[in-house]
Amino acid sequence: MKKTLFNSRDPFFRNPTGAVPDGKSIHFKVCLPRYLCCSAVTLRIHNEHTGEQETGNLFWCGQENDFEYWEVDYTPTRSALRYYYFELQTSSGTKFLGRTRAGFGELQSQPVAWQLTVYENTFKTPDWLSGGIMYQIFPDRFNKSGDNHDDIPYGRRIHENWNEQPDWRPNEQGVITNSDYFGGDLKGITQKLEYIKSLGVSCIYLNPIFEAHENHRYNTANYRKIDPLLGTEEDYIELCQKAEKLGIRIILDGVFSHTGDDSIYFNKKNRYDSLGAYNSKESPYYSWYKFYQWPDNYHSWWGIGSLPEVNEDDPAVLEYHNGENGTVAQWLKKGAGGWRLDVADELPDIFLDRLRYAAKNADPDAVIIGEVWEDASNKVAYSQRRRYLLGKQLDSVMNYPFKDVILGFLTGWSGDEAIEVVNNILENYPPQVVRLLMNSLGTHDTERAITILAGEPAHNRGRDWQSQAHLSPEQRETGIRMMKLATVLQYTLPGVPCIYYGDEAGVEGYKDPFNRATYPWGSENKSLINWYKKLGQLRNDVDCLAEGTFETVKCLDSVMSFVRRGKRDSLFVAVNRSDCHTHHIDLPEGFNGARTVMGSGSVFDGKVTLHPRCCIILRANNYSMFK
């Protein structure tokens, strides 16, 4: 068997493993072949945020057969992202011990460094979301209370039929206006709180609810006003209060990188009586925007003229949103439990720093979750290394890498390929971030999960094809079965599962706007909803899914399996996504006699049998599992 030279995930070689707080001593040990005749080994560390280089000289500490051990202790003094490798002085010159797959080290001529995330030792994240379940709602499409609303802005078309398809065709000028609405509102959400609670939900994430003149409301017109079609500020307060009585908190969508051109801030269409930046250089909002040549030539979000980009580091912008009485604090004080930040990677550090201060000052338990699609611990945005997760900005992020893992595995990735992505995230993220990761299978920005799992891939097909493409009865049956496998992984991997409204009911759909269809009240898939409820009950019953450890068992080919261990309970989770092969897995330590709580896999003679497209969750009580 090949000797392990170093493994960043093994406490024998690096203790502690994973992200660490500043001031925490880390013990490094490497195992080197004696034939190298090493005379010196140096730990070389690069600080990504300051550019500083640090070194540590390892000392020889013993030998075993043809190998010898070298060790050193290193204590990072400040939070920062660091990268490290080992430099070896040998009888044949300088060599390097660098990173290869799964945290292992190998001898290299050019070193590949390991990542070391060092966060603030005072970094804390809210306890209330750990172990919970989130539910994402696109407000216009979830539920319509039937109440009449006053002062509806002009230019909106309301669908008479709740169940018809959203508009997808451009107007006569070839423009997609997003001006069709179904009339879902805040009171409609309040009416369905008992249903949402039945899924085990502890947090509702609302897509934007502030006044805006497209149905997605990401083109904010007024941050200080609820969109009239959704209701009033009183309706918002009532929703927050009634949700809280059920143990559910509301988090809002903060769209701070841009506004709508049809807003009180820009006012290009003269909808508002006040002066917007487009109307006058004397506008109080003029400094919010970058004009190349006022008024028609301005910087816009991704070149979309209807979304003028905001100068987020402008003092007026910072005060408006992050001041003592700014947007962030205002809505927290009126009932919200936190914020999800749209395109967080486009918000500068000063804005995120100030936002965290404003949120925590208004409510120390407020949660701040950023939209970052990649590994957020080492994200580079606009040529700048970001520090989202080091303790002074975000509490956690939308965990798109885990979405890719789950859907990728179920559509063809091998188990070892999938689990490597999981373990990389767990190694790079602080544990207090991991426990709050927002684990979605789909969002308003992606195709519906059931469509990805069972439908024909859209590839580059346009809206006309997407509008006509639906799952056949056979595809739908497959999709429901695959969704059950997907949710087993979603609910048991580290983090917080987030249900995109309607996924639990079997809603399908390709890209925007087809992924934003209305909730199918009265025609839900009851089998799938009951599956979600069972998973919700399981999360509420065990402690290991809140703060428990994560251990890989067998992840190969079409199988993923792992163990979550907590103080009271442990779960063994295994999924076989193959449509034709049966797999057998040895029971992990401590699971003899464990009971099956979900799935159709079977246990016999110390082995789990997983038939095609089958899963199993075993539960063991830690007080008796090792007797």
XYZ file of C-alpha atoms in Angstrom:
627
model
C 0.000 0.000 0.000
C 1.275 3.468 -0.901
C 2.407 5.463 2.131
C 0.525 8.689 2.878
C 2.960 11.612 2.947
C 0.416 14.183 4.153
C -3.359 14.578 4.228
C -4.911 17.898 5.206
C -8.153 16.133 6.232
C -6.477 13.674 8.611
C -5.764 14.949 12.159
C -2.668 12.710 12.272
C -1.088 15.053 9.718
C -2.903 18.322 10.450
C -4.556 18.997 13.751
C -7.039 20.594 13.798
C -8.262 20.060 10.275
C -10.477 22.450 8.312
C -10.921 26.180 8.844
C -9.559 27.536 12.132
C -9.949 30.709 14.229
C -7.051 33.119 14.442
C -4.818 32.441 17.423
C -5.373 28.680 17.152
C -2.212 26.574 17.016
C -2.082 24.041 14.182
C 0.186 21.001 14.301
C 1.586 19.827 10.955
C 3.296 16.478 10.409
C 4.695 15.077 7.163
C 5.933 11.594 6.337
C 8.884 11.493 3.904
C 10.812 8.659 2.215
C 14.280 8.316 3.757
C 15.860 7.912 0.322
C 15.328 11.656 -0.187
C 17.949 12.301 2.501
C 16.157 15.459 3.640
C 18.325 17.966 5.464
C 15.547 20.541 6.010
C 11.775 20.854 5.596
C 10.063 24.256 5.528
C 6.364 25.077 5.783
C 5.697 27.955 3.384
C 2.514 29.983 3.815
C 1.140 32.768 1.631
C -1.389 35.236 3.057
C -3.806 36.015 0.218
C -5.144 39.221 1.759
C -1.887 40.906 2.738
C 0.533 39.243 0.342
C 2.814 38.334 3.259
C 4.934 35.186 3.216
C 5.347 33.142 6.392
C 7.583 30.171 7.088
C 7.961 27.485 9.706
C 10.914 25.118 10.041
C 9.892 21.541 10.681
C 11.959 19.431 13.073
C 12.847 15.767 12.641
C 10.837 13.667 15.101
C 11.478 10.033 14.299
C 11.465 7.302 11.695
C 9.509 4.189 10.816
C 11.061 1.661 8.448
C 11.844 3.521 5.214
C 10.078 6.740 6.245
C 10.759 9.607 8.623
C 8.525 12.199 10.272
C 8.923 15.974 10.469
C 6.666 18.283 12.515
C 5.969 21.934 13.258
C 3.401 24.073 15.074
C 2.021 27.183 13.400
C -0.314 29.805 14.882
C -2.023 32.245 12.496
C -2.337 35.619 14.198
C -4.912 37.293 11.928
C -7.939 36.176 9.954
C -7.156 35.718 6.286
C -7.185 33.154 3.516
C -3.838 31.368 3.383
C -2.224 28.796 1.119
C 0.581 26.462 2.196
C 2.939 23.764 0.953
C 6.190 22.141 2.100
C 9.654 22.781 0.670
C 12.195 19.961 1.017
C 15.974 20.210 0.829
C 17.140 16.796 -0.394
C 20.306 15.150 -1.632
C 19.081 15.742 -5.199
C 18.074 19.366 -4.710
C 14.908 21.250 -3.746
C 11.616 19.390 -3.981
C 8.081 20.220 -2.884
C 5.287 18.393 -1.104
C 2.050 19.724 -2.547
C -1.641 18.998 -2.729
C -3.300 16.405 -4.884
C -6.831 15.014 -4.834
C -8.829 14.563 -1.623
C -6.380 16.531 0.511
C -3.475 14.128 -0.014
C 0.086 15.296 -0.627
C 2.622 14.137 -3.179
C 6.118 15.094 -4.273
C 5.992 17.784 -6.959
C 8.402 19.878 -8.984
C 5.994 22.842 -8.824
C 3.922 22.936 -5.648
C 0.135 22.952 -5.581
C -0.863 24.540 -2.282
C -3.462 23.550 0.272
C -5.979 26.156 1.412
C -6.106 27.274 5.035
C -9.086 29.433 5.999
C -8.450 31.474 9.145
C -11.483 33.327 10.513
C -12.049 35.802 13.350
C -12.046 34.007 16.703
C -15.107 36.074 17.680
C -17.095 34.954 14.608
C -20.547 33.699 15.608
C -23.579 32.844 13.501
C -27.222 32.656 14.682
C -28.219 29.428 16.426
C -31.878 29.537 15.444
C -31.383 28.432 11.825
C -29.041 25.518 12.583
C -30.804 22.206 12.021
C -33.784 23.965 10.433
C -35.494 23.979 7.043
C -35.965 26.940 4.714
C -38.773 27.558 2.245
C -38.227 29.957 -0.660
C -41.252 31.839 -2.008
C -41.557 33.846 -5.202
C -44.326 36.073 -3.790
C -46.388 36.675 -6.942
C -46.763 32.948 -7.596
C -47.324 31.253 -4.223
C -50.840 32.059 -3.026
C -53.450 34.736 -3.720
C -55.506 35.792 -0.719
C -58.342 37.225 -2.795
C -58.211 40.582 -0.998
C -58.329 43.737 -3.073
C -55.283 45.987 -2.974
C -55.251 49.758 -3.360
C -53.072 51.998 -5.496
C -51.807 49.306 -7.861
C -49.204 50.940 -10.142
C -50.124 51.248 -13.798
C -48.763 48.961 -16.493
C -49.566 45.608 -14.863
C -51.626 42.794 -16.343
C -53.192 40.390 -13.845
C -53.807 36.813 -15.007
C -57.398 35.746 -14.492
C -56.457 32.067 -14.474
C -54.115 31.152 -11.610
C -52.986 27.971 -13.370
C -52.029 29.370 -16.760
C -48.456 29.728 -17.963
C -46.514 32.937 -17.237
C -46.074 35.253 -20.218
C -42.913 34.464 -22.119
C -43.328 36.162 -25.471
C -41.786 39.611 -26.099
C -44.053 42.559 -26.873
C -44.418 44.200 -30.280
C -41.125 46.014 -29.754
C -39.353 42.704 -29.048
C -38.957 43.458 -25.335
C -39.607 41.070 -22.442
C -41.508 43.310 -20.031
C -42.208 40.933 -17.117
C -45.394 42.924 -16.621
C -47.778 39.981 -16.094
C -48.796 39.192 -12.528
C -50.802 36.434 -10.869
C -51.591 38.387 -7.706
C -49.888 36.289 -5.059
C -49.585 38.426 -1.928
C -48.370 38.564 1.669
C -51.766 37.706 3.109
C -51.784 34.683 0.827
C -48.549 33.516 2.423
C -49.955 34.147 5.896
C -52.955 31.962 4.999
C -50.616 29.058 4.177
C -48.324 29.251 7.214
C -49.810 26.104 8.759
C -49.101 24.182 5.550
C -45.532 25.513 5.440
C -45.051 24.554 9.088
C -46.286 21.019 8.337
C -43.172 20.606 6.181
C -41.004 21.271 9.245
C -40.001 24.729 7.999
C -38.327 27.153 10.405
C -37.431 29.937 7.959
C -39.134 31.494 4.918
C -36.959 33.254 2.356
C -38.971 35.736 0.319
C -37.870 36.921 -3.096
C -38.135 40.750 -3.261
C -41.254 42.293 -1.744
C -40.508 46.000 -2.169
C -42.223 48.174 -4.732
C -40.902 47.394 -8.225
C -42.444 47.417 -11.675
C -41.626 43.950 -12.969
C -43.051 40.736 -11.530
C -39.698 39.473 -10.185
C -39.191 42.761 -8.300
C -35.397 42.705 -8.653
C -35.647 46.182 -10.187
C -36.407 47.945 -6.915
C -38.422 51.155 -7.166
C -38.674 51.967 -3.453
C -36.817 50.101 -0.701
C -38.983 51.688 1.969
C -42.350 50.498 0.647
C -44.021 47.092 0.237
C -45.193 46.567 -3.340
C -48.906 47.531 -3.348
C -49.922 44.346 -5.171
C -48.381 42.315 -2.336
C -50.155 44.330 0.339
C -49.206 46.849 2.989
C -46.618 47.281 5.682
C -49.245 46.062 8.134
C -49.603 42.854 6.087
C -45.831 42.387 6.277
C -45.790 42.875 10.054
C -48.705 40.465 10.452
C -46.905 37.820 8.362
C -43.752 38.134 10.444
C -45.645 37.980 13.737
C -47.848 35.009 12.840
C -44.878 33.141 11.374
C -42.865 33.728 14.536
C -45.657 32.258 16.655
C -45.217 29.063 14.632
C -41.451 29.096 15.082
C -40.790 30.465 11.586
C -38.679 33.514 10.795
C -38.787 35.549 7.597
C -35.677 36.571 5.676
C -35.853 39.203 2.953
C -34.121 39.591 -0.390
C -31.780 42.585 -0.445
C -31.121 43.823 -3.979
C -28.543 46.531 -3.359
C -26.242 46.391 -6.384
C -28.742 48.041 -8.742
C -32.181 49.645 -8.842
C -34.820 49.898 -11.496
C -34.642 52.790 -13.944
C -38.358 53.187 -13.143
C -37.753 54.051 -9.480
C -37.847 57.011 -7.133
C -34.034 56.927 -7.222
C -33.552 57.088 -11.008
C -37.043 57.973 -12.297
C -36.287 57.625 -15.997
C -39.968 57.133 -16.838
C -41.177 60.037 -14.654
C -43.481 57.821 -12.663
C -42.603 59.705 -9.479
C -43.000 63.391 -8.643
C -39.608 63.564 -6.899
C -36.331 64.172 -8.749
C -34.427 61.052 -9.644
C -30.822 60.924 -10.830
C -32.017 60.754 -14.437
C -34.076 63.938 -13.984
C -31.523 66.256 -12.410
C -27.938 66.446 -11.246
C -29.352 68.112 -8.155
C -31.203 64.911 -7.222
C -30.248 63.520 -3.792
C -29.681 60.240 -5.632
C -27.395 61.548 -8.352
C -24.231 60.282 -6.616
C -25.780 56.810 -6.443
C -25.041 56.192 -10.123
C -22.172 56.418 -12.571
C -22.983 58.479 -15.645
C -20.644 58.401 -18.607
C -22.687 61.205 -20.175
C -25.735 62.322 -18.228
C -28.549 61.426 -18.487
C -28.762 58.614 -21.071
C -25.317 57.065 -20.931
C -24.865 55.354 -17.574
C -23.394 52.215 -16.041
C -25.981 49.458 -15.781
C -26.070 45.976 -14.287
C -24.693 43.525 -16.848
C -25.456 46.115 -19.552
C -29.229 45.989 -18.946
C -30.386 49.590 -19.344
C -33.446 49.133 -17.134
C -31.178 48.228 -14.199
C -28.807 51.144 -13.512
C -25.863 50.017 -11.390
C -25.460 51.594 -7.960
C -22.189 52.958 -6.558
C -22.413 50.817 -3.432
C -19.459 52.528 -1.748
C -20.985 55.980 -2.153
C -21.504 57.541 1.330
C -25.129 58.374 0.532
C -25.841 54.779 -0.515
C -24.091 53.373 2.545
C -26.099 55.589 4.865
C -29.413 54.957 3.100
C -29.123 51.181 3.401
C -26.762 50.611 6.335
C -27.299 53.630 8.536
C -28.984 53.440 11.930
C -32.388 53.939 10.297
C -31.436 52.484 6.929
C -33.157 49.846 4.802
C -31.448 46.924 6.527
C -32.320 47.962 10.070
C -35.806 49.229 9.210
C -37.204 45.918 8.037
C -35.431 43.888 10.720
C -36.995 46.081 13.410
C -40.387 45.504 11.816
C -40.134 41.738 11.985
C -37.649 40.163 9.565
C -35.129 37.636 10.841
C -32.422 38.394 8.314
C -31.379 39.140 4.756
C -30.388 37.191 1.687
C -28.097 39.396 -0.396
C -28.566 39.323 -4.155
C -25.294 39.099 -6.158
C -23.195 39.429 -3.005
C -20.030 39.138 -5.078
C -20.885 42.477 -6.704
C -21.106 44.293 -3.364
C -17.801 45.838 -2.204
C -16.246 44.954 1.127
C -17.099 48.310 2.700
C -20.784 47.767 1.908
C -20.807 44.238 3.362
C -18.883 45.364 6.445
C -21.352 48.167 7.090
C -24.349 45.952 6.348
C -23.255 43.359 8.913
C -22.827 46.072 11.533
C -26.262 47.522 10.762
C -27.989 44.130 10.835
C -26.369 42.872 14.025
C -26.908 46.220 15.738
C -30.623 46.024 14.926
C -30.884 42.329 15.831
C -27.858 40.274 16.982
C -29.698 37.130 15.817
C -30.290 38.415 12.285
C -28.877 36.064 9.664
C -27.000 37.319 6.577
C -26.803 34.921 3.623
C -25.059 35.866 0.403
C -25.706 34.763 -3.152
C -22.363 33.287 -4.210
C -22.446 30.520 -6.806
C -18.916 29.188 -6.289
C -16.761 28.253 -3.300
C -17.241 31.453 -1.278
C -14.140 30.933 0.855
C -11.749 31.640 -2.014
C -13.902 33.684 -4.372
C -12.195 36.292 -6.531
C -14.578 38.988 -7.775
C -13.456 41.881 -9.947
C -9.802 40.872 -9.403
C -10.166 41.039 -5.625
C -9.946 38.139 -3.188
C -13.093 38.289 -1.081
C -13.411 37.756 2.667
C -17.099 36.876 2.967
C -16.668 34.074 5.497
C -13.912 35.381 7.765
C -16.242 36.850 10.371
C -17.069 40.444 9.446
C -19.448 40.035 6.507
C -21.708 37.043 5.764
C -23.021 34.384 8.122
C -23.358 31.903 5.279
C -24.106 31.553 1.571
C -26.430 29.960 -0.944
C -24.734 26.601 -1.402
C -24.855 26.115 -5.166
C -21.883 23.677 -5.059
C -24.027 21.182 -3.100
C -26.893 21.663 -5.579
C -24.436 20.767 -8.338
C -23.291 17.740 -6.324
C -26.790 16.342 -5.782
C -28.199 16.919 -9.254
C -24.862 16.101 -10.883
C -24.573 12.805 -9.030
C -28.154 11.800 -9.884
C -27.588 12.587 -13.565
C -24.211 10.943 -14.055
C -21.413 12.116 -11.767
C -19.603 9.326 -9.957
C -19.990 9.122 -6.193
C -16.325 9.901 -5.555
C -16.458 12.938 -7.841
C -19.510 14.249 -5.989
C -18.209 13.654 -2.484
C -14.934 15.420 -3.288
C -16.848 18.667 -3.874
C -18.633 18.195 -0.537
C -15.408 17.554 1.354
C -13.688 20.550 -0.247
C -16.454 22.846 0.987
C -16.342 21.307 4.457
C -12.570 21.759 4.573
C -12.640 25.379 3.394
C -15.642 26.830 5.271
C -15.752 27.738 8.984
C -18.015 25.282 10.854
C -20.383 28.042 11.963
C -20.890 28.860 8.261
C -21.375 25.205 7.283
C -24.236 24.665 9.699
C -26.224 27.492 8.031
C -25.480 26.718 4.370
C -28.566 27.303 2.227
C -28.877 23.985 0.383
C -31.293 24.320 -2.547
C -32.123 21.946 -5.381
C -33.519 24.824 -7.393
C -34.221 28.538 -7.176
C -35.868 31.284 -9.211
C -32.626 31.416 -11.230
C -32.449 27.735 -12.206
C -34.553 25.103 -13.917
C -36.847 23.110 -11.666
C -35.068 20.137 -10.110
C -37.592 17.570 -11.320
C -37.164 18.841 -14.882
C -33.380 18.486 -14.658
C -33.681 14.984 -13.209
C -36.242 13.556 -15.630
C -36.789 15.942 -18.532
C -35.065 16.397 -21.858
C -32.151 18.845 -21.447
C -32.999 22.298 -22.772
C -29.450 22.963 -23.979
C -29.694 26.180 -26.017
C -33.306 25.809 -27.029
C -35.349 28.974 -26.802
C -38.481 29.938 -24.935
C -40.804 28.629 -27.619
C -39.503 25.065 -27.160
C -39.365 25.407 -23.374
C -42.973 26.580 -23.234
C -44.132 23.412 -25.012
C -41.866 20.895 -23.259
C -43.408 18.992 -20.356
C -42.682 15.717 -18.607
C -44.492 12.711 -20.004
C -46.309 10.465 -17.468
C -43.341 8.068 -17.545
C -40.843 10.895 -17.114
C -42.894 12.340 -14.293
C -42.941 9.013 -12.462
C -39.163 8.823 -12.820
C -38.852 12.437 -11.729
C -40.815 11.878 -8.520
C -38.621 8.911 -7.655
C -35.435 10.843 -8.393
C -36.669 13.838 -6.380
C -36.996 11.541 -3.379
C -33.370 10.484 -3.777
C -32.306 14.103 -4.253
C -34.079 15.296 -1.129
C -32.553 12.545 1.010
C -29.143 14.002 0.135
C -30.364 17.599 0.416
C -31.770 17.045 3.910
C -28.853 15.071 5.335
C -25.750 16.783 3.939
C -24.347 19.525 6.220
C -26.319 22.758 6.053
C -29.977 23.772 5.904
C -32.219 22.388 3.132
C -34.166 25.052 1.265
C -37.342 24.058 -0.569
C -38.119 26.157 -3.627
C -41.892 26.601 -3.380
C -43.702 23.906 -5.346
C -40.763 21.516 -5.609
C -42.434 19.479 -2.885
C -45.624 19.416 -4.994
C -43.882 18.269 -8.183
C -43.839 21.589 -10.047
C -41.774 21.363 -13.232
C -40.374 23.985 -15.585
C -37.358 25.011 -17.605
C -35.688 28.431 -17.341
C -37.235 31.782 -16.375
C -40.182 32.302 -16.520
C -41.191 28.627 -16.641
C -39.455 27.894 -13.324
C -41.656 30.562 -11.715
C -45.061 29.007 -12.266
C -47.801 29.269 -9.664
C -48.148 26.785 -6.812
C -50.614 24.074 -7.945
C -53.096 24.239 -5.071
C -55.480 21.282 -5.361
C -53.347 19.268 -7.768
C -50.184 18.671 -5.740
C -48.329 15.356 -5.812
C -49.346 14.036 -2.391
C -46.739 11.264 -2.336
C -43.912 13.765 -2.758
C -45.347 16.168 -0.181
C -45.610 13.337 2.356
C -41.973 12.436 1.630
C -40.936 16.030 2.373
C -42.942 15.951 5.597
C -41.187 12.766 6.742
C -37.803 14.324 6.023
C -38.872 17.433 7.913
C -39.898 15.366 10.909
C -36.572 13.536 10.819
C -34.626 16.820 10.906
C -36.700 17.941 13.873
C -36.130 14.646 15.715
C -32.342 14.225 15.505
C -29.464 16.424 16.619
C -26.819 15.154 14.190
C -28.215 17.134 11.238
C -27.719 20.436 13.052
C -24.128 20.258 14.286
C -23.103 16.652 13.638
C -19.891 15.387 12.095
C -19.722 14.157 8.523
C -17.946 10.934 7.539
C -17.716 9.464 4.054
C -18.491 5.730 3.893
C -18.707 4.505 0.286
C -18.836 6.937 -2.584
C -18.068 5.259 -5.872
C -19.717 4.887 -9.260
C -23.480 5.260 -8.691
C -23.379 5.188 -4.875
C -23.083 7.926 -2.273
C -23.125 7.047 1.423
C -22.061 8.825 4.581
C -22.619 9.082 8.317
C -23.730 12.063 10.385
C -22.928 11.722 14.104
C -24.347 13.941 16.832
C -24.371 13.887 20.621
C -27.597 11.850 20.828
C -28.214 10.349 17.410
C -26.368 9.190 14.321
C -27.642 8.592 10.792
C -26.263 6.417 8.016
C -27.414 7.646 4.597
C -26.956 5.741 1.340
C -28.259 6.397 -2.178
C -27.981 4.259 -5.318
C -28.869 6.305 -8.398
C -28.263 3.489 -10.911
C -31.313 2.456 -12.898
C -30.076 -1.131 -13.331
C -27.424 -2.133 -10.759
C -27.820 -3.297 -7.151
C -25.102 -2.291 -4.674
C -24.058 -3.670 -1.282
C -22.414 -1.584 1.448
C -20.890 -2.766 4.717
C -22.612 -1.228 7.725
C -20.505 1.482 9.360
C -19.366 1.063 12.937
C -22.174 1.456 15.438
C -25.078 0.745 13.083
C -25.691 -2.950 13.805
C -29.253 -3.038 15.056
C -29.984 0.503 13.846
C -33.525 1.033 12.610
C -34.552 2.082 9.135
C -36.365 5.418 9.253
C -36.707 6.123 5.519
C -36.088 4.425 2.199
C -36.530 0.949 0.733
C -33.003 -0.403 1.116
C -32.599 -3.548 3.210
C -30.159 -4.636 5.931
C -28.945 -8.209 6.413
C -25.854 -9.781 7.935
C -23.962 -6.516 8.360
C -24.638 -5.233 4.862
C -27.024 -2.766 3.274
C -28.547 -3.731 -0.053
C -29.590 -0.921 -2.384
C -31.613 -1.862 -5.417
C -31.702 0.487 -8.458
C -32.838 4.038 -7.640
C -33.096 3.177 -3.992
C -32.051 4.850 -0.747
C -31.939 4.146 2.964
C -31.553 6.166 6.167
C -30.617 4.245 9.314
C -30.841 5.822 12.759
C -28.754 4.768 15.738
C -28.932 5.997 19.317
C -25.456 6.989 20.458
C -26.072 5.911 24.046
C -26.319 2.283 23.005
C -24.610 2.035 19.643
C -21.186 1.016 20.963
C -22.331 -1.373 23.719
